[in-house]
Short mmCIF file of C-alpha atoms in Angstrom, two decimals:
data_model
loop_
_atom_site.label_atom_id
_atom_site.label_comp_id
_atom_site.label_asym_id
_atom_site.label_seq_id
_atom_site.Cartn_x
_atom_site.Cartn_y
_atom_site.Cartn_z
CA MET A 185 86.31 133.55 71.53
CA LYS A 186 89.21 132.01 69.54
CA HIS A 187 91.44 132.22 72.62
CA ILE A 188 88.91 130.34 74.73
CA LEU A 189 88.51 127.61 72.09
CA LEU A 190 92.27 127.27 71.79
CA ALA A 191 92.64 127.00 75.57
CA VAL A 192 89.94 124.31 75.74
CA ALA A 193 91.52 122.37 72.88
CA LEU A 194 94.96 122.52 74.51
CA ALA A 195 93.53 121.38 77.83
CA MET A 196 91.85 118.41 76.16
CA ILE A 197 94.97 117.18 74.36
CA SER A 198 97.43 117.87 77.19
CA GLY A 199 96.43 114.64 78.92
CA GLN A 200 97.21 112.73 75.76
CA ALA A 201 100.56 114.46 75.40
CA GLN A 202 101.61 113.16 78.81
CA ALA A 203 101.30 109.53 77.67
CA LEU A 204 104.64 107.79 77.34
CA SER A 205 105.53 106.79 73.80
CA CYS A 206 108.12 104.04 73.53
CA ILE A 207 109.67 102.14 70.68
CA ARG A 208 109.11 98.39 71.08
CA PRO A 209 112.28 97.01 72.70
CA ASP A 210 114.12 94.24 70.90
CA PRO A 211 116.88 92.09 72.49
CA ILE A 212 119.01 91.92 69.33
CA GLU A 213 118.90 95.71 68.85
CA THR A 214 119.71 96.11 72.55
CA PHE A 215 122.72 93.81 72.07
CA LYS A 216 123.95 95.95 69.18
CA ARG A 217 123.48 99.14 71.22
CA VAL A 218 125.35 97.90 74.28
CA ALA A 219 128.08 96.31 72.14
CA ALA A 220 128.73 99.77 70.66
CA ALA A 221 128.65 101.52 74.04
CA PRO A 222 131.88 102.65 75.69
CA GLU A 223 130.88 100.76 78.87
CA SER A 224 131.12 96.99 79.16
CA TYR A 225 127.95 94.94 79.61
CA PHE A 226 126.97 91.46 80.72
CA VAL A 227 124.21 89.64 78.86
CA LEU A 228 122.65 87.38 81.48
CA TYR A 229 119.95 84.74 81.20
CA GLY A 230 118.29 83.28 84.25
CA GLU A 231 116.09 83.91 87.24
CA LEU A 232 115.88 87.09 89.29
CA THR A 233 114.25 86.77 92.72
CA PHE A 234 113.11 89.65 94.93
CA ASP A 235 110.13 90.88 96.94
CA GLU A 236 107.58 91.96 94.31
CA ASP A 237 105.69 93.94 96.96
CA LEU A 238 108.49 96.54 96.67
CA LEU A 239 107.64 97.26 93.01
CA PRO A 240 105.73 100.45 92.22
CA PRO A 241 102.54 100.11 90.19
CA GLY A 242 103.01 100.41 86.40
CA THR A 243 101.63 103.92 86.66
CA ARG A 244 102.03 106.13 89.69
CA ASP A 245 100.92 109.50 90.97
CA ILE A 246 103.71 111.90 90.00
CA SER A 247 103.68 113.31 93.54
CA THR A 248 104.81 109.95 94.97
CA PRO A 249 108.56 109.38 95.18
CA VAL A 250 110.39 107.23 92.68
CA PRO A 251 111.07 103.86 94.31
CA GLY A 252 114.50 103.13 95.68
CA PRO A 253 116.73 100.24 94.64
CA ILE A 254 115.48 96.72 95.41
CA SER A 255 117.83 94.02 96.67
CA ALA A 256 117.57 90.87 94.57
CA ASN A 257 119.38 87.65 93.71
CA PHE A 258 120.24 86.34 90.26
CA ALA A 259 120.99 82.76 89.29
CA GLY A 260 121.76 81.95 85.68
CA THR A 261 124.38 82.19 82.98
CA GLY A 262 126.27 84.87 81.11
CA LEU A 263 126.74 85.07 77.34
CA THR A 264 130.14 84.03 75.99
CA LYS A 265 131.26 83.20 72.44
CA GLN A 266 130.17 79.62 73.18
CA GLY A 267 126.65 80.72 74.18
CA PHE A 268 125.12 81.15 77.62
CA THR A 269 127.81 79.05 79.29
CA SER A 270 129.31 81.16 82.07
CA SER A 271 127.64 80.55 85.45
CA TYR A 272 126.55 83.77 87.14
CA VAL A 273 125.03 83.61 90.63
CA SER A 274 125.12 86.78 92.68
CA PRO A 275 123.20 89.32 94.72
CA VAL A 276 122.14 92.19 92.45
CA THR A 277 120.32 95.50 92.71
CA LEU A 278 117.11 96.10 90.77
CA ASP A 279 116.64 99.75 89.78
CA ILE A 280 113.06 100.57 88.78
CA GLN A 281 113.06 103.80 86.76
CA CYS A 282 110.08 106.06 86.19
CA VAL A 283 109.34 108.72 83.57
CA ALA A 284 106.49 111.02 84.54
CA ASN A 285 103.86 108.63 85.88
CA TRP A 286 105.09 105.48 84.05
CA CYS A 287 107.45 103.04 85.77
CA GLY A 288 109.41 100.05 84.55
CA SER A 289 108.90 96.64 86.02
CA ALA A 290 110.40 93.20 86.47
CA ARG A 291 109.13 89.94 87.83
CA SER A 292 110.48 87.66 90.48
CA GLY A 293 110.98 84.08 89.30
CA GLY A 294 110.85 82.86 85.73
CA ASP A 295 113.60 83.11 83.18
CA ALA A 296 114.48 86.41 81.57
CA LEU A 297 117.29 88.03 79.60
CA TYR A 298 119.11 90.94 81.26
CA PHE A 299 121.53 93.48 79.78
CA VAL A 300 123.57 94.73 82.73
CA GLU A 301 126.44 97.20 82.88
CA ALA A 302 129.54 95.31 84.05
CA THR A 303 130.43 96.95 87.34
CA ASP A 304 131.70 95.66 90.64
CA PRO A 305 129.14 93.44 92.38
CA PRO A 306 126.37 93.83 93.06
CA VAL A 307 125.54 94.76 89.46
CA THR A 308 122.42 96.83 88.83
CA MET A 309 119.61 95.54 86.65
CA VAL A 310 117.66 98.47 85.22
CA ALA A 311 113.93 98.28 84.56
CA GLY A 312 113.30 101.43 82.55
CA ALA A 313 109.86 102.87 81.87
CA CYS A 314 110.18 101.87 78.20
CA GLY A 315 111.85 98.53 78.83
CA GLY A 316 114.79 97.51 76.69
CA MET A 317 117.18 95.99 79.25
CA ILE A 318 115.01 93.15 80.59
CA PHE A 319 113.28 90.63 78.32
CA PRO A 320 111.10 87.98 80.00
CA ASP A 321 110.84 84.50 78.51
CA PRO A 322 113.11 84.89 75.47
CA SER A 323 112.73 82.16 72.85
CA GLN A 324 115.53 79.73 72.06
CA ALA A 325 115.80 81.45 68.66
CA VAL A 326 116.57 84.78 70.40
CA LEU A 327 119.19 83.13 72.64
CA ASP A 328 120.76 81.46 69.59
CA MET A 329 120.83 84.75 67.65
CA LEU A 330 122.51 86.49 70.60
CA THR A 331 125.18 83.77 70.56
CA SER A 332 125.66 84.40 66.84
CA CYS A 333 125.93 88.14 67.53
CA MET A 334 128.55 87.48 70.22
CA GLN A 335 130.53 85.32 67.77
CA GLY A 336 130.51 88.09 65.15
CA GLY A 337 128.11 86.15 62.91
CA ALA A 338 124.57 86.97 61.81
CA CYS A 339 122.96 89.47 64.16
CA SER A 340 119.47 90.32 62.92
CA SER A 341 116.18 90.74 64.70
CA GLN A 342 114.27 90.25 61.42
CA PRO A 343 112.98 86.73 62.16
CA PHE A 344 111.63 87.89 65.53
CA GLN A 345 109.61 90.94 64.49
#
């Protein structure tokens, strides 16, 4: 009888165990992480445009394939020590990543902040299942703090939490 009860209990909680648990992404912490990475990154602010019909739903049936890369265009600026002052207009690739049945997302149009590995064009913007590399509608305070981080000054997410 104990074995049956244990099997039922495990079956009931297994659905809950499949839920994706993510730490809330923060643009300042992401800046610190990519600044410490061995790869080089761009911090871009601007508008990404692409066909949103190519996006997978936020959750998907695990038996369906992970979506392929999406061609997109970016128009905005890159972060320098003077702020977001370097014009950056280019075709890009949007990579939607999935973990189990959860997929990342992005939106076409509207301003957002993107952390992008600096590679030969077209660069790839990654929308991970837990977020962390794309931040829609950042406040001016976040953009100012990123400039301070880039200058080697104060670099704290405390006021934004």
